[in-house]
Amino acid sequence: MAKRALTVDDSKTMRDMVAFTLKGAGFDVLEAEDGVHALSVVKGQKVDVVITDINMPNMDGVTLVRELRAKAEFKSTPILILTTEGGDDKKASGKAAGATGWIVKPFAPDKLLSVVNKVCP
Amino acid sequence: MSNDGTSGSDFERFRITFFEECNEILADLEVHLTQLQEEALDNEGLNAVFRAAHSIKAGAGAFGFTDLVNFTHSFEALLDKMRDGEIDQTPQVADLLVRGGDVLAELVSAAQENRSAGPDFGADVLEQVNDLLGSGQKPTEVSSDADAQQATVSSGMGIWTIRLTPNADLFKNATEPLLLIRELRELGSLKIQCDRSQLPPLRKLDPELAYFSWTFDLESECSSADIEEVFEFVDDTCEIAIERAVSSEEDAETAEVPPEGTEVQPEVSLPAKSVAAKEAAPAGNKAKAAAASSIRVELGRIDRLVNTVGELVITQAMLAQELADLTADNERQPIAGQEQLANLTRELQECVMAIRMQPVKSVFARMPRLVRDLSGKLGKKIYLRMSGEHTEVDKTIIEELADPLTHMIRNSIDHGLETPDERVAAGKPEEGTIDLSAAHVGGNIVISISDDGAGINRERVLAIAIDKGIVLPDAHLTDQEIDELIFAPGFSTAEEVTDISGRGVGMDVVRRNIVSLGGRIQIQSQPGHGTRLNMLIPLTLAVLDGMIVAVGNQRYILPITSIVESFRPSPSQMRRLDDWTQVVQIRGEFIRIVRLCDLFNVENATHDPTQGLVVLTEVAGGGKIGITVDELIGQQQIVIKSLNDNFDPVPGISGATILGNGKVALILDIEQLAGMKATVPLPHDGDGPKEVDTPVAIVAAE
Amino acid sequence: MQANMLQAQDSNPAVKGSETAASEIVASPTSCQFISFRLGEDEYAIDIMAVREIKGWTDATPLPNQPPHVLGVLNLRGAIVPILDLRSRFGQGLTEATPMHVVIIANVAERTFGILVDAVSDILTVEPEEIKTVPDADRSEGEDYLSGIINADHGMVVVLGLQELFR
């Protein structure tokens, strides 16, 4: 069965790029526009990796990570946050919330895949 | 962008999405920055502005728009500090943000059009932003991925000893140590020792905690940075010690390690990490992407379309059944199915049109900036009130609205509204008001711009028009006709060309733009109280309510919106001015006759208007003409087809359509017809050469 | 329509067995194909790549104030396509068009238009060197649309440059 990824970003460009790249690597990709949307999208779904932006309306990425980690079915799901260059505090707060790793924007699709492979069994 | 591993067309697709999104973000940004000028933004507002910069930066980075990335980087940092309360929302900061928004918009459009905005473009704003950010701190150059990969320099074969001791809570981040080990193995040959000493008895074991630690001996050409990268995400949850045991190739050979220790993990075959950069996408792709366009549609509209098509299929089956029954039973008529088909066709048409509909908000959102900039420059105080921003109109029309609107607002500010002193002297509030509104009226959208300024100075307008030879010195014009002179070609009331409304563009261009959209523009002015401009534009460029008229064997289409009435004149209503010009008198007005049969050289047409019909039509620039036709065939919604895809423009014709019988009918261009000269003189029979010396001012003709 | 018409022409003894018949010759990579047609006694050809379809004449809607060779516009599956009379363009008077006349719909420089001719005759496959240039002396001013001459075995065929012809 194909692995399933969830991309959470309020920017359609970013969602498109993430989705396209992962689909090319054989993933099924779910999309959500913000944290609240993401939580409703994953309801009853098994997801193998989550890639979320930090700055989003309604619910930001760090909160989303915390919310997901609190769910039994997301305890061991790799979660990647999208940060920008030098966003060390973001990385730290993401990690503290339970994120597995991060991807620095802007990224090339190859980089995204290599990071996803790094955390996704 | 180079190593993206996507094909050209995917790349283009991303580009298109990116720029669409940028334009949405910029429109939204505009709204917030406008608000910022009136009051400090709340957290929500600041967040929204921050996200705008953030989203543009992320996409720009992916596409390698360096200028855009560098600018958004600083812009974003500024907003971040504002969010954190480190920088206050002073008027200076607000102004800087507004200017930053402008720079951003220009950088986006430069990127979209594959041009450079200029080497120093926005440098002043950037500098001020960086000054605000403190200690002259320069923004870090955002390195692209390719650069980072190039930085990985090989340092010869070496043996590394790595000790990895995870914290007990390693798993709370869903980190999988096995994946780290696999990644290390990709760097070279690996020997692993696992320390299980911390493993508790099974009873006490907490499956959510990490107990193992590892020592790796890695033989590889990699650098320490490569190894650090493997542990990038765990440097806070693990203790990591990396040492280079043997540094030279020779030494590496002497210090041979047993190839297979007992603790060595089984080989796992994984694809080699691809670092090869692919060729950059050819520039041609980018250029092509800029030309393509797409539209975002609410899902509900698509659903409605799909449902309607579903019903259409059912109706088709029903109609087929009714037709089959018809042969068996002659008394039944397929009326129900036909009616339903007609309804569905209308519904389907509406659905399809709705897909192209977008709110005018995106254009309106640009206006507050304009008002603010100009009022500052001219020392006028102006309040812009907008309403009906959510009124929807065809996307193509929205794109064409920006220029005329901008120009009309400029005109209001420059010529309409007075300075605060003048206003106070006239007993008005110091601050002038411009109302910008949009609303649906029938099949049209009406956009109004009204100001409470001085109104049109008719004496001056008339004097200028006479001076420029637009009207004859002895012409008697109504107030309305004088007001409409501002749309006459070559008319400009500004005594000197100001950089506000000047630049050689006049209201005549505005009118032409609106007319080319199939719309009309009207002016109402009251001296001392202000001016109102009304634009009436069809909701779509694709369909038109048309009147089919017959001239000889030919069928032409007249846009219903411009028809006032049609009538058969009596001989006494007809007057001839000279061998070329004929007028019809109706309710005291003299209307110039345009003889379609002569103008288009149509065979078998009725040449005498008193035997045919005169269709009185409004010319967009003001004034009316009477078009002679043989008869009216009927009113119909017609689909507009361009003639100019395959042919050069034909004077007097704005397009074509296909009639029910499959034949092509031409759509008449009233404005052009009004300006066309007959090629054959009037016949000397019929109404006779009765000369009249009533002064007739023909303002309509261009 | 196109196939039928060409088939009908194949059974014409004057054309049958000719070495230029499309079906009998294997085109080399460099060879060019032309559609040839008659206008009175003369035969002309245009590049086959420009031809979109061939249809019978139907009445066109006249366009006002155009040169005589612009016959009007036709509805070609929803597109408005101008129809041009080649005979009139050559200054030989208007064609008395009947349903037996043929309109060749061509695509040149992103524009689609139809040219009215008497009949389509053949598909010519020739090597570039077989296309002879038109002697300069034979061309008068404004006749740069004569782009070459092919010596087919049933006579000379003049190759027309459509873009130059209806510029």
Short mmCIF file of N, CA, C and O in Angstrom, two decimals, chain C residues 7-45:
data_model
loop_
_atom_site.label_atom_id
_atom_site.label_comp_id
_atom_site.label_asym_id
_atom_site.label_seq_id
_atom_site.Cartn_x
_atom_site.Cartn_y
_atom_site.Cartn_z
N GLN C 7 -9.41 10.54 -53.79
CA GLN C 7 -9.62 9.23 -54.38
C GLN C 7 -10.23 9.38 -55.77
O GLN C 7 -9.81 8.77 -56.72
N ALA C 8 -11.19 10.26 -55.83
CA ALA C 8 -11.84 10.51 -57.11
C ALA C 8 -10.81 10.96 -58.14
O ALA C 8 -10.82 10.54 -59.29
N GLN C 9 -9.88 11.77 -57.69
CA GLN C 9 -8.86 12.26 -58.61
C GLN C 9 -7.90 11.14 -59.02
O GLN C 9 -7.40 11.13 -60.12
N ASP C 10 -7.68 10.19 -58.11
CA ASP C 10 -6.78 9.09 -58.43
C ASP C 10 -7.29 8.27 -59.60
O ASP C 10 -6.50 7.71 -60.36
N SER C 11 -8.60 8.20 -59.72
CA SER C 11 -9.14 7.38 -60.80
C SER C 11 -9.10 8.13 -62.13
O SER C 11 -9.40 7.59 -63.17
N ASN C 12 -8.71 9.35 -62.06
CA ASN C 12 -8.55 10.14 -63.27
C ASN C 12 -7.34 9.62 -64.05
O ASN C 12 -6.24 9.56 -63.53
N PRO C 13 -7.54 9.22 -65.32
CA PRO C 13 -6.44 8.60 -66.07
C PRO C 13 -5.22 9.51 -66.19
O PRO C 13 -4.09 9.03 -66.24
N ALA C 14 -5.44 10.81 -66.19
CA ALA C 14 -4.30 11.72 -66.35
C ALA C 14 -3.39 11.67 -65.13
O ALA C 14 -2.20 11.94 -65.23
N VAL C 15 -3.96 11.31 -63.99
CA VAL C 15 -3.17 11.33 -62.76
C VAL C 15 -2.69 9.93 -62.43
O VAL C 15 -1.61 9.73 -61.91
N LYS C 16 -3.50 8.96 -62.75
CA LYS C 16 -3.19 7.59 -62.36
C LYS C 16 -1.82 7.16 -62.90
O LYS C 16 -1.47 7.45 -64.04
N GLY C 17 -1.08 6.50 -62.04
CA GLY C 17 0.22 6.00 -62.45
C GLY C 17 1.28 7.08 -62.47
O GLY C 17 2.43 6.79 -62.74
N SER C 18 0.90 8.28 -62.18
CA SER C 18 1.92 9.32 -62.17
C SER C 18 2.88 9.06 -61.02
O SER C 18 2.48 8.62 -59.95
N GLU C 19 4.15 9.35 -61.22
CA GLU C 19 5.12 9.00 -60.19
C GLU C 19 5.02 9.92 -58.98
O GLU C 19 5.65 9.70 -57.97
N THR C 20 4.21 10.95 -59.09
CA THR C 20 4.07 11.83 -57.95
C THR C 20 2.89 11.45 -57.07
O THR C 20 2.66 12.08 -56.05
N ALA C 21 2.13 10.44 -57.46
CA ALA C 21 0.99 10.06 -56.62
C ALA C 21 1.49 9.63 -55.24
O ALA C 21 2.44 8.87 -55.11
N ALA C 22 0.84 10.15 -54.24
CA ALA C 22 1.34 10.01 -52.87
C ALA C 22 1.50 8.56 -52.45
O ALA C 22 2.45 8.20 -51.78
N SER C 23 0.56 7.72 -52.87
CA SER C 23 0.56 6.34 -52.38
C SER C 23 1.70 5.52 -52.97
O SER C 23 2.02 4.47 -52.44
N GLU C 24 2.29 5.96 -54.03
CA GLU C 24 3.25 5.10 -54.70
C GLU C 24 4.69 5.46 -54.45
O GLU C 24 5.60 4.82 -54.93
N ILE C 25 4.90 6.51 -53.74
CA ILE C 25 6.28 6.91 -53.56
C ILE C 25 6.59 6.97 -52.07
O ILE C 25 5.75 7.37 -51.27
N VAL C 26 7.75 6.48 -51.70
CA VAL C 26 8.12 6.55 -50.29
C VAL C 26 8.87 7.86 -50.09
O VAL C 26 9.90 8.10 -50.71
N ALA C 27 8.29 8.69 -49.26
CA ALA C 27 8.88 10.01 -49.06
C ALA C 27 10.20 9.88 -48.31
O ALA C 27 10.30 9.14 -47.35
N SER C 28 11.22 10.58 -48.78
CA SER C 28 12.49 10.63 -48.05
C SER C 28 12.35 11.68 -46.95
O SER C 28 11.43 12.48 -46.98
N PRO C 29 13.26 11.64 -45.96
CA PRO C 29 13.10 12.58 -44.84
C PRO C 29 13.09 14.04 -45.28
O PRO C 29 12.51 14.88 -44.61
N THR C 30 13.74 14.33 -46.40
CA THR C 30 13.85 15.74 -46.80
C THR C 30 12.72 16.18 -47.72
O THR C 30 12.55 17.35 -47.99
N SER C 31 11.92 15.23 -48.21
CA SER C 31 10.94 15.60 -49.23
C SER C 31 9.80 16.42 -48.64
O SER C 31 9.49 16.35 -47.47
N CYS C 32 9.19 17.23 -49.51
CA CYS C 32 8.10 18.09 -49.08
C CYS C 32 6.84 17.64 -49.80
O CYS C 32 6.89 17.10 -50.90
N GLN C 33 5.70 17.88 -49.15
CA GLN C 33 4.43 17.55 -49.78
C GLN C 33 3.61 18.79 -50.01
O GLN C 33 3.60 19.71 -49.19
N PHE C 34 2.92 18.78 -51.14
CA PHE C 34 2.09 19.92 -51.49
C PHE C 34 0.71 19.41 -51.91
O PHE C 34 0.57 18.30 -52.40
N ILE C 35 -0.29 20.24 -51.66
CA ILE C 35 -1.62 19.96 -52.23
C ILE C 35 -1.73 20.81 -53.48
O ILE C 35 -1.46 22.02 -53.44
N SER C 36 -2.07 20.17 -54.59
CA SER C 36 -2.21 20.97 -55.81
C SER C 36 -3.68 21.09 -56.17
O SER C 36 -4.50 20.24 -55.82
N PHE C 37 -4.02 22.21 -56.80
CA PHE C 37 -5.41 22.47 -57.16
C PHE C 37 -5.47 23.26 -58.46
O PHE C 37 -4.47 23.84 -58.89
N ARG C 38 -6.64 23.22 -59.04
CA ARG C 38 -6.80 23.91 -60.33
C ARG C 38 -7.56 25.21 -60.16
O ARG C 38 -8.45 25.34 -59.33
N LEU C 39 -7.17 26.15 -60.98
CA LEU C 39 -7.87 27.41 -61.10
C LEU C 39 -7.94 27.65 -62.61
O LEU C 39 -6.94 28.00 -63.23
N GLY C 40 -9.09 27.36 -63.20
CA GLY C 40 -9.20 27.39 -64.66
C GLY C 40 -8.27 26.35 -65.25
O GLY C 40 -8.30 25.18 -64.85
N GLU C 41 -7.37 26.78 -66.15
CA GLU C 41 -6.46 25.84 -66.80
C GLU C 41 -5.16 25.65 -66.01
O GLU C 41 -4.38 24.77 -66.32
N ASP C 42 -4.94 26.51 -65.01
CA ASP C 42 -3.66 26.49 -64.32
C ASP C 42 -3.69 25.62 -63.07
O ASP C 42 -4.73 25.47 -62.45
N GLU C 43 -2.52 25.08 -62.76
CA GLU C 43 -2.42 24.29 -61.55
C GLU C 43 -1.45 24.96 -60.57
O GLU C 43 -0.37 25.41 -60.94
N TYR C 44 -1.89 25.02 -59.32
CA TYR C 44 -1.09 25.62 -58.26
C TYR C 44 -0.94 24.64 -57.13
O TYR C 44 -1.67 23.65 -57.06
N ALA C 45 0.01 24.93 -56.23
CA ALA C 45 0.18 24.05 -55.08
C ALA C 45 0.50 24.88 -53.84
O ALA C 45 1.07 25.96 -53.93
#
